[in-house]
Amino acid sequence: MTYQHLTTGEHASASYAPAPRVVGIAGGVGGAKLAHGLQTILPPGALSVVVNTADDFKLWSLYISPDLDTVMYTLAGLANRVQGWGLEDETWHASDMLRRYGQDVWFRLGDLDIATHVLRTHLLQQGSTISQVTAELAHSLEVPSHILPMCNEQISTMVQTPDGLLDFQEYFVHRHHSDRVLGVSFRTQGTPRITNEVSRALHKATAIVFCPSNPIVSIGPILRVSGIKEAISASGAPKVAVSPIVGGTALKGPAADMLKTLGHEVSPVGVARQYQGIIDGMVIDREDEHLAPRIRELGMEVEVTNTIMKSDDDRALLASSVLVFCNRLTQQRRNES
């Protein structure tokens, strides 16, 4: 795989030989942003994103998939640019009316967003899998990439706190992720197994990218799905992760607090340890360059670049750096063989 590094405004000039098959592994806003950057510089159809579904839940009988929708709206160019999730130009009349009816509207659903949940729920009730539903929704929104739920079975993240065991959305949204996290577990219905779509994507991958997502509750559930870790390990593609921790803090969400209360170092080193034995390289921000030697001691190569994505150009440039890094790892392997 060869790759032409991009600079601002050169997105259309990316070229690969042979055709790339990049797999992103993601959950949440940070993961969606890098997935968008990858989509921007890759040919249509070259990107598959394996997305966390352990945040899924039901509210007012609607099946809601927060991470899937964040990735889908972002790749469709419809996401709210300020908050990173939800839809641009959203209105909230339905949620306001529910509040007038006396409901506790702790998880607000936008009027446009509700259409997604209504159709998803209907299709699931008709017997479609979450993979089939996601493909149909993404196709309707003209997403040029493949969005792949991590499994078709239901798996729910549970958060242990001093007040007891909480459903993830109760912890994250209702209680504003203010509780001290003592542990994370997963409630399943059946055995979550790798889907055919995810298996094919990983088998054909020329690069596997762990996006800057929470390693415990966004990437962790994906790696728990039976067959996924094995498929990643069996792949000959370079595997790299982008740290969601910069300068000791998380760019979005509770990753830093979770790492700290669960006894992990709040740094790219702590993130790298979560992926040790799985990835070949780690991408870290320039602010954390001094930590590169410690990550290399874990048996990983390190790429230092700007990882903060404030604009579309930032997303594309980070994606470019990540894939150039993957290409370099591939060349190193060839030279060593």
mmCIF file of C-alpha atoms in Angstrom:
data_model
loop_
_atom_site.group_PDB
_atom_site.id
_atom_site.type_symbol
_atom_site.label_atom_id
_atom_site.label_comp_id
_atom_site.label_asym_id
_atom_site.label_seq_id
_atom_site.Cartn_x
_atom_site.Cartn_y
_atom_site.Cartn_z
ATOM 1 C CA MET A 1 0.000 0.000 0.000
ATOM 2 C CA THR A 2 1.403 3.383 -0.971
ATOM 3 C CA TYR A 3 0.007 6.690 0.149
ATOM 4 C CA GLN A 4 0.482 10.290 -0.883
ATOM 5 C CA HIS A 5 0.600 12.543 2.175
ATOM 6 C CA LEU A 6 -1.949 15.339 2.060
ATOM 7 C CA THR A 7 -1.653 18.981 2.900
ATOM 8 C CA THR A 8 -4.520 21.399 3.381
ATOM 9 C CA GLY A 9 -6.677 21.585 0.271
ATOM 10 C CA GLU A 10 -5.184 18.466 -1.350
ATOM 11 C CA HIS A 11 -7.824 15.979 -0.245
ATOM 12 C CA ALA A 12 -8.646 14.854 -3.766
ATOM 13 C CA SER A 13 -5.028 13.970 -4.537
ATOM 14 C CA ALA A 14 -4.804 10.862 -2.345
ATOM 15 C CA SER A 15 -3.758 7.788 -4.311
ATOM 16 C CA TYR A 16 -3.199 4.184 -3.331
ATOM 17 C CA ALA A 17 -1.951 1.056 -5.042
ATOM 18 C CA PRO A 18 -3.442 -1.403 -4.564
ATOM 19 C CA ALA A 19 -6.906 -0.155 -3.645
ATOM 20 C CA PRO A 20 -7.056 0.526 0.122
ATOM 21 C CA ARG A 21 -9.408 -1.214 2.481
ATOM 22 C CA VAL A 22 -9.202 0.708 5.738
ATOM 23 C CA VAL A 23 -11.093 -0.396 8.833
ATOM 24 C CA GLY A 24 -11.734 2.142 11.567
ATOM 25 C CA ILE A 25 -12.795 0.980 15.027
ATOM 26 C CA ALA A 26 -14.768 3.688 16.739
ATOM 27 C CA GLY A 27 -17.324 4.990 19.162
ATOM 28 C CA GLY A 28 -18.334 8.508 20.106
ATOM 29 C CA VAL A 29 -17.496 11.942 18.757
ATOM 30 C CA GLY A 30 -13.701 11.604 18.531
ATOM 31 C CA GLY A 31 -13.969 8.337 16.660
ATOM 32 C CA ALA A 32 -16.541 9.807 14.277
ATOM 33 C CA LYS A 33 -14.308 12.802 13.515
ATOM 34 C CA LEU A 34 -11.337 10.670 12.517
ATOM 35 C CA ALA A 35 -13.613 8.348 10.541
ATOM 36 C CA HIS A 36 -14.793 11.434 8.645
ATOM 37 C CA GLY A 37 -11.182 12.428 7.995
ATOM 38 C CA LEU A 38 -10.428 8.958 6.641
ATOM 39 C CA GLN A 39 -13.516 9.041 4.442
ATOM 40 C CA THR A 40 -12.453 12.442 3.083
ATOM 41 C CA ILE A 41 -9.096 11.205 1.778
ATOM 42 C CA LEU A 42 -10.079 7.679 0.711
ATOM 43 C CA PRO A 43 -11.909 6.579 -2.428
ATOM 44 C CA PRO A 44 -15.657 5.962 -1.963
ATOM 45 C CA GLY A 45 -16.291 2.577 -0.387
ATOM 46 C CA ALA A 46 -12.712 2.119 0.840
ATOM 47 C CA LEU A 47 -13.554 2.765 4.508
ATOM 48 C CA SER A 48 -15.428 0.477 6.872
ATOM 49 C CA VAL A 49 -16.118 1.647 10.421
ATOM 50 C CA VAL A 50 -16.808 -0.938 13.113
ATOM 51 C CA VAL A 51 -18.918 0.873 15.702
ATOM 52 C CA ASN A 52 -19.687 0.254 19.355
ATOM 53 C CA THR A 53 -23.320 -0.708 20.048
ATOM 54 C CA ALA A 54 -23.024 -1.368 23.790
ATOM 55 C CA ASP A 55 -24.425 2.143 24.394
ATOM 56 C CA ASP A 56 -27.682 1.208 22.646
ATOM 57 C CA PHE A 57 -30.859 1.420 24.704
ATOM 58 C CA LYS A 58 -34.620 1.833 24.482
ATOM 59 C CA LEU A 59 -36.476 4.990 25.422
ATOM 60 C CA TRP A 60 -40.249 5.474 24.937
ATOM 61 C CA SER A 61 -40.126 2.121 23.079
ATOM 62 C CA LEU A 62 -37.661 3.512 20.514
ATOM 63 C CA TYR A 63 -34.383 1.696 19.842
ATOM 64 C CA ILE A 64 -31.600 4.283 20.098
ATOM 65 C CA SER A 65 -28.010 3.722 18.913
ATOM 66 C CA PRO A 66 -26.012 6.799 19.973
ATOM 67 C CA ASP A 67 -22.601 5.804 18.606
ATOM 68 C CA LEU A 68 -23.962 4.427 15.348
ATOM 69 C CA ASP A 69 -25.916 7.618 14.786
ATOM 70 C CA THR A 70 -22.993 9.885 15.664
ATOM 71 C CA VAL A 71 -20.815 8.084 13.120
ATOM 72 C CA MET A 72 -23.596 7.972 10.509
ATOM 73 C CA TYR A 73 -24.573 11.638 10.814
ATOM 74 C CA THR A 74 -20.910 12.686 10.750
ATOM 75 C CA LEU A 75 -20.086 10.642 7.654
ATOM 76 C CA ALA A 76 -23.254 11.933 5.982
ATOM 77 C CA GLY A 77 -22.202 15.536 6.646
ATOM 78 C CA LEU A 78 -25.301 16.127 8.773
ATOM 79 C CA ALA A 79 -23.886 16.224 12.306
ATOM 80 C CA ASN A 80 -24.130 19.243 14.556
ATOM 81 C CA ARG A 81 -20.717 20.856 14.135
ATOM 82 C CA VAL A 82 -20.641 22.436 17.587
ATOM 83 C CA GLN A 83 -21.546 19.546 19.846
ATOM 84 C CA GLY A 84 -20.322 16.775 17.532
ATOM 85 C CA TRP A 85 -23.444 14.636 17.944
ATOM 86 C CA GLY A 86 -27.035 14.989 16.811
ATOM 87 C CA LEU A 87 -28.148 16.784 13.670
ATOM 88 C CA GLU A 88 -27.523 20.281 12.373
ATOM 89 C CA ASP A 89 -30.563 22.599 12.409
ATOM 90 C CA GLU A 90 -32.337 20.276 14.858
ATOM 91 C CA THR A 91 -35.515 21.312 16.684
ATOM 92 C CA TRP A 92 -36.868 19.943 19.969
ATOM 93 C CA HIS A 93 -40.650 20.306 19.835
ATOM 94 C CA ALA A 94 -41.381 16.619 20.566
ATOM 95 C CA SER A 95 -39.129 16.586 23.629
ATOM 96 C CA ASP A 96 -40.672 19.845 24.850
ATOM 97 C CA MET A 97 -44.143 18.349 24.450
ATOM 98 C CA LEU A 98 -43.138 15.231 26.389
ATOM 99 C CA ARG A 99 -41.961 17.499 29.188
ATOM 100 C CA ARG A 100 -45.365 19.228 29.161
ATOM 101 C CA TYR A 101 -46.915 15.788 29.592
ATOM 102 C CA GLY A 102 -44.881 15.465 32.785
ATOM 103 C CA GLN A 103 -42.169 13.157 31.469
ATOM 104 C CA ASP A 104 -38.594 13.297 32.727
ATOM 105 C CA VAL A 105 -36.850 14.249 29.490
ATOM 106 C CA TRP A 106 -33.307 13.496 30.639
ATOM 107 C CA PHE A 107 -32.340 12.203 27.176
ATOM 108 C CA ARG A 108 -33.590 14.733 24.653
ATOM 109 C CA LEU A 109 -34.473 13.458 21.203
ATOM 110 C CA GLY A 110 -34.487 15.987 18.384
ATOM 111 C CA ASP A 111 -37.400 16.075 15.970
ATOM 112 C CA LEU A 112 -35.258 15.037 12.985
ATOM 113 C CA ASP A 113 -33.383 12.473 15.047
ATOM 114 C CA ILE A 114 -36.637 10.817 16.127
ATOM 115 C CA ALA A 115 -37.284 9.809 12.520
ATOM 116 C CA THR A 116 -34.098 7.708 12.601
ATOM 117 C CA HIS A 117 -35.155 5.960 15.802
ATOM 118 C CA VAL A 118 -38.723 5.371 14.591
ATOM 119 C CA LEU A 119 -37.549 3.741 11.368
ATOM 120 C CA ARG A 120 -34.799 1.734 13.076
ATOM 121 C CA THR A 121 -37.280 0.404 15.640
ATOM 122 C CA HIS A 122 -39.796 -0.481 12.928
ATOM 123 C CA LEU A 123 -37.250 -2.335 10.806
ATOM 124 C CA LEU A 124 -35.915 -4.252 13.813
ATOM 125 C CA GLN A 125 -39.449 -5.257 14.744
ATOM 126 C CA GLN A 126 -39.919 -6.496 11.160
ATOM 127 C CA GLY A 127 -37.011 -8.888 11.682
ATOM 128 C CA SER A 128 -34.037 -7.017 10.233
ATOM 129 C CA THR A 129 -30.717 -7.139 12.075
ATOM 130 C CA ILE A 130 -29.054 -3.985 13.358
ATOM 131 C CA SER A 131 -26.427 -4.481 10.622
ATOM 132 C CA GLN A 132 -29.099 -4.548 7.913
ATOM 133 C CA VAL A 133 -30.912 -1.552 9.375
ATOM 134 C CA THR A 134 -27.717 0.484 9.650
ATOM 135 C CA ALA A 135 -26.776 -0.282 6.050
ATOM 136 C CA GLU A 136 -30.231 0.837 4.867
ATOM 137 C CA LEU A 137 -30.176 4.062 6.861
ATOM 138 C CA ALA A 138 -26.624 4.937 5.773
ATOM 139 C CA HIS A 139 -27.473 4.231 2.135
ATOM 140 C CA SER A 140 -30.484 6.553 2.333
ATOM 141 C CA LEU A 141 -28.231 9.311 3.705
ATOM 142 C CA GLU A 142 -25.727 8.677 0.881
ATOM 143 C CA VAL A 143 -22.871 7.733 3.187
ATOM 144 C CA PRO A 144 -20.042 6.530 0.906
ATOM 145 C CA SER A 145 -18.460 4.332 3.595
ATOM 146 C CA HIS A 146 -19.575 1.116 5.288
ATOM 147 C CA ILE A 147 -20.884 1.542 8.852
ATOM 148 C CA LEU A 148 -20.757 -1.817 10.618
ATOM 149 C CA PRO A 149 -22.296 -2.470 14.043
ATOM 150 C CA MET A 150 -19.890 -4.564 16.120
ATOM 151 C CA CYS A 151 -22.457 -7.385 16.443
ATOM 152 C CA ASN A 152 -26.152 -8.111 15.938
ATOM 153 C CA GLU A 153 -26.764 -9.338 19.487
ATOM 154 C CA GLN A 154 -27.619 -6.973 22.314
ATOM 155 C CA ILE A 155 -24.801 -6.034 24.674
ATOM 156 C CA SER A 156 -25.118 -3.289 27.296
ATOM 157 C CA THR A 157 -22.359 -1.458 29.140
ATOM 158 C CA MET A 158 -22.911 -1.312 32.900
ATOM 159 C CA VAL A 159 -21.002 1.085 35.132
ATOM 160 C CA GLN A 160 -20.276 0.262 38.773
ATOM 161 C CA THR A 161 -20.405 3.375 40.972
ATOM 162 C CA PRO A 162 -20.583 4.080 44.725
ATOM 163 C CA ASP A 163 -24.373 4.288 44.241
ATOM 164 C CA GLY A 164 -24.514 0.880 42.563
ATOM 165 C CA LEU A 165 -24.616 -0.519 39.057
ATOM 166 C CA LEU A 166 -25.886 1.922 36.427
ATOM 167 C CA ASP A 167 -26.879 1.518 32.791
ATOM 168 C CA PHE A 168 -24.374 3.415 30.683
ATOM 169 C CA GLN A 169 -26.787 6.140 29.534
ATOM 170 C CA GLU A 170 -27.994 6.638 33.106
ATOM 171 C CA TYR A 171 -24.368 7.218 34.129
ATOM 172 C CA PHE A 172 -23.309 9.171 31.048
ATOM 173 C CA VAL A 173 -26.287 11.385 30.215
ATOM 174 C CA HIS A 174 -28.732 11.388 33.125
ATOM 175 C CA ARG A 175 -26.045 11.762 35.796
ATOM 176 C CA HIS A 176 -23.622 13.685 33.529
ATOM 177 C CA HIS A 177 -20.840 11.074 34.071
ATOM 178 C CA SER A 178 -20.180 12.628 37.489
ATOM 179 C CA ASP A 179 -20.068 9.331 39.426
ATOM 180 C CA ARG A 180 -16.786 7.724 40.384
ATOM 181 C CA VAL A 181 -16.352 4.651 38.189
ATOM 182 C CA LEU A 182 -15.369 1.572 40.189
ATOM 183 C CA GLY A 183 -15.735 -0.947 37.394
ATOM 184 C CA VAL A 184 -17.262 -1.647 33.998
ATOM 185 C CA SER A 185 -19.125 -4.803 33.032
ATOM 186 C CA PHE A 186 -21.327 -5.946 30.160
ATOM 187 C CA ARG A 187 -24.811 -7.432 30.126
ATOM 188 C CA THR A 188 -25.545 -9.577 27.088
ATOM 189 C CA GLN A 189 -28.419 -11.429 25.497
ATOM 190 C CA GLY A 190 -26.864 -14.537 24.014
ATOM 191 C CA THR A 191 -23.248 -14.536 22.903
ATOM 192 C CA PRO A 192 -22.275 -11.455 20.889
ATOM 193 C CA ARG A 193 -20.444 -12.705 17.793
ATOM 194 C CA ILE A 194 -18.577 -11.078 14.956
ATOM 195 C CA THR A 195 -20.827 -10.426 11.967
ATOM 196 C CA ASN A 196 -20.036 -11.554 8.447
ATOM 197 C CA GLU A 197 -19.662 -7.911 7.427
ATOM 198 C CA VAL A 198 -17.104 -7.148 10.131
ATOM 199 C CA SER A 199 -15.254 -10.402 9.457
ATOM 200 C CA ARG A 200 -14.950 -9.618 5.733
ATOM 201 C CA ALA A 201 -13.822 -6.056 6.373
ATOM 202 C CA LEU A 202 -11.067 -7.123 8.772
ATOM 203 C CA HIS A 203 -9.964 -9.952 6.466
ATOM 204 C CA LYS A 204 -9.561 -7.556 3.516
ATOM 205 C CA ALA A 205 -8.117 -4.646 5.513
ATOM 206 C CA THR A 206 -4.932 -2.952 4.372
ATOM 207 C CA ALA A 207 -4.912 -0.865 7.582
ATOM 208 C CA ILE A 208 -6.787 -1.093 10.887
ATOM 209 C CA VAL A 209 -7.181 2.156 12.816
ATOM 210 C CA PHE A 210 -8.358 2.385 16.426
ATOM 211 C CA CYS A 211 -9.905 5.858 16.418
ATOM 212 C CA PRO A 212 -9.498 8.271 19.369
ATOM 213 C CA SER A 213 -12.357 6.790 21.379
ATOM 214 C CA ASN A 214 -12.688 5.835 25.034
ATOM 215 C CA PRO A 215 -10.641 2.607 25.282
ATOM 216 C CA ILE A 216 -12.793 1.249 28.122
ATOM 217 C CA VAL A 217 -16.422 1.867 27.096
ATOM 218 C CA SER A 218 -16.165 2.576 23.347
ATOM 219 C CA ILE A 219 -13.409 0.273 22.070
ATOM 220 C CA GLY A 220 -13.504 -2.186 24.980
ATOM 221 C CA PRO A 221 -16.971 -3.575 24.145
ATOM 222 C CA ILE A 222 -15.988 -4.083 20.496
ATOM 223 C CA LEU A 223 -12.985 -6.177 21.500
ATOM 224 C CA ARG A 224 -15.207 -8.300 23.751
ATOM 225 C CA VAL A 225 -17.330 -9.492 20.835
ATOM 226 C CA SER A 226 -16.466 -13.109 20.107
ATOM 227 C CA GLY A 227 -14.213 -13.327 17.051
ATOM 228 C CA ILE A 228 -13.284 -9.668 16.620
ATOM 229 C CA LYS A 229 -10.014 -9.671 18.543
ATOM 230 C CA GLU A 230 -9.044 -12.905 16.805
ATOM 231 C CA ALA A 231 -9.843 -11.434 13.375
ATOM 232 C CA ILE A 232 -7.763 -8.354 14.146
ATOM 233 C CA SER A 233 -4.872 -10.516 15.284
ATOM 234 C CA ALA A 234 -5.091 -12.693 12.159
ATOM 235 C CA SER A 235 -4.991 -9.688 9.848
ATOM 236 C CA GLY A 236 -1.653 -8.880 8.260
ATOM 237 C CA ALA A 237 -2.588 -5.204 8.074
ATOM 238 C CA PRO A 238 -0.794 -2.664 10.277
ATOM 239 C CA LYS A 239 -2.817 -1.823 13.363
ATOM 240 C CA VAL A 240 -2.495 1.604 14.954
ATOM 241 C CA ALA A 241 -4.384 3.538 17.610
ATOM 242 C CA VAL A 242 -4.839 7.276 18.048
ATOM 243 C CA SER A 243 -4.774 8.393 21.667
ATOM 244 C CA PRO A 244 -7.927 10.135 22.935
ATOM 245 C CA ILE A 245 -5.852 11.560 25.814
ATOM 246 C CA VAL A 246 -3.824 14.717 25.186
ATOM 247 C CA GLY A 247 -1.845 16.415 27.929
ATOM 248 C CA GLY A 248 -3.443 14.312 30.637
ATOM 249 C CA THR A 249 -7.035 15.111 29.683
ATOM 250 C CA ALA A 250 -9.680 13.647 27.406
ATOM 251 C CA LEU A 251 -10.686 15.788 24.450
ATOM 252 C CA LYS A 252 -14.283 14.583 24.861
ATOM 253 C CA GLY A 253 -16.177 12.516 27.421
ATOM 254 C CA PRO A 254 -15.178 10.664 30.596
ATOM 255 C CA ALA A 255 -12.155 8.701 29.340
ATOM 256 C CA ALA A 256 -9.657 10.482 31.604
ATOM 257 C CA ASP A 257 -11.785 10.094 34.744
ATOM 258 C CA MET A 258 -12.446 6.423 33.949
ATOM 259 C CA LEU A 259 -8.785 5.635 33.415
ATOM 260 C CA LYS A 260 -7.891 7.356 36.710
ATOM 261 C CA THR A 261 -10.523 5.742 38.933
ATOM 262 C CA LEU A 262 -9.852 2.309 37.421
ATOM 263 C CA GLY A 263 -6.169 2.587 38.264
ATOM 264 C CA HIS A 264 -4.708 3.376 34.843
ATOM 265 C CA GLU A 265 -2.299 6.140 33.940
ATOM 266 C CA VAL A 266 -4.145 9.084 32.375
ATOM 267 C CA SER A 267 -1.873 9.512 29.378
ATOM 268 C CA PRO A 268 -1.188 7.992 25.967
ATOM 269 C CA VAL A 269 0.926 5.445 27.847
ATOM 270 C CA GLY A 270 -2.136 4.345 29.816
ATOM 271 C CA VAL A 271 -4.116 4.065 26.582
ATOM 272 C CA ALA A 272 -1.306 2.143 24.885
ATOM 273 C CA ARG A 273 -1.334 -0.388 27.706
ATOM 274 C CA GLN A 274 -5.025 -1.038 27.019
ATOM 275 C CA TYR A 275 -4.089 -2.061 23.479
ATOM 276 C CA GLN A 276 -0.816 -3.836 24.200
ATOM 277 C CA GLY A 277 -0.539 -7.061 22.219
ATOM 278 C CA ILE A 278 -3.217 -5.868 19.767
ATOM 279 C CA ILE A 279 -1.720 -2.880 17.943
ATOM 280 C CA ASP A 280 1.603 -2.211 16.231
ATOM 281 C CA GLY A 281 1.762 1.536 16.680
ATOM 282 C CA MET A 282 0.415 4.504 18.594
ATOM 283 C CA VAL A 283 -0.338 8.007 17.325
ATOM 284 C CA ILE A 284 0.075 10.696 19.972
ATOM 285 C CA ASP A 285 -0.169 14.469 20.072
ATOM 286 C CA ARG A 286 2.898 16.696 19.942
ATOM 287 C CA GLU A 287 2.140 17.774 23.504
ATOM 288 C CA ASP A 288 2.869 14.195 24.627
ATOM 289 C CA GLU A 289 5.995 13.640 22.531
ATOM 290 C CA HIS A 290 8.078 13.127 25.684
ATOM 291 C CA LEU A 291 6.075 9.944 26.364
ATOM 292 C CA ALA A 292 7.086 8.278 23.084
ATOM 293 C CA PRO A 293 10.040 6.331 24.577
ATOM 294 C CA ARG A 294 7.783 4.769 27.213
ATOM 295 C CA ILE A 295 5.300 3.660 24.571
ATOM 296 C CA ARG A 296 8.094 2.167 22.480
ATOM 297 C CA GLU A 297 9.106 0.143 25.537
ATOM 298 C CA LEU A 298 5.695 -1.547 25.243
ATOM 299 C CA GLY A 299 6.719 -2.874 21.826
ATOM 300 C CA MET A 300 4.934 -0.252 19.713
ATOM 301 C CA GLU A 301 6.107 2.235 17.150
ATOM 302 C CA VAL A 302 5.057 5.852 17.741
ATOM 303 C CA GLU A 303 3.920 8.647 15.434
ATOM 304 C CA VAL A 304 3.843 12.193 16.846
ATOM 305 C CA THR A 305 1.521 14.685 15.160
ATOM 306 C CA ASN A 306 -1.349 17.065 15.828
ATOM 307 C CA THR A 307 -4.305 14.952 16.979
ATOM 308 C CA ILE A 308 -6.755 17.735 17.879
ATOM 309 C CA MET A 309 -9.440 17.989 15.201
ATOM 310 C CA LYS A 310 -11.029 21.453 15.197
ATOM 311 C CA SER A 311 -11.792 21.566 11.476
ATOM 312 C CA ASP A 312 -12.358 19.314 8.496
ATOM 313 C CA ASP A 313 -8.795 19.990 7.383
ATOM 314 C CA ASP A 314 -7.546 18.861 10.809
ATOM 315 C CA ARG A 315 -9.506 15.626 10.421
ATOM 316 C CA ALA A 316 -8.104 14.970 6.949
ATOM 317 C CA LEU A 317 -4.539 15.812 7.942
ATOM 318 C CA LEU A 318 -4.678 13.509 10.970
ATOM 319 C CA ALA A 319 -6.132 10.758 8.806
ATOM 320 C CA SER A 320 -3.319 11.308 6.331
ATOM 321 C CA SER A 321 -0.687 11.078 9.069
ATOM 322 C CA VAL A 322 -2.256 7.890 10.411
ATOM 323 C CA LEU A 323 -2.264 6.169 7.023
ATOM 324 C CA VAL A 324 1.271 7.308 6.191
ATOM 325 C CA PHE A 325 2.274 5.780 9.531
ATOM 326 C CA CYS A 326 0.509 2.548 8.580
ATOM 327 C CA ASN A 327 2.334 2.523 5.253
ATOM 328 C CA ARG A 328 5.663 2.997 7.023
ATOM 329 C CA LEU A 329 4.927 0.058 9.334
ATOM 330 C CA THR A 330 4.121 -2.080 6.296
ATOM 331 C CA GLN A 331 7.404 -1.121 4.633
ATOM 332 C CA GLN A 332 9.339 -1.891 7.814
ATOM 333 C CA ARG A 333 7.833 -5.367 7.890
ATOM 334 C CA ARG A 334 8.827 -5.969 4.300
ATOM 335 C CA ASN A 335 12.357 -4.782 4.934
ATOM 336 C CA GLU A 336 12.678 -7.057 7.969
ATOM 337 C CA SER A 337 11.358 -10.139 6.148
#
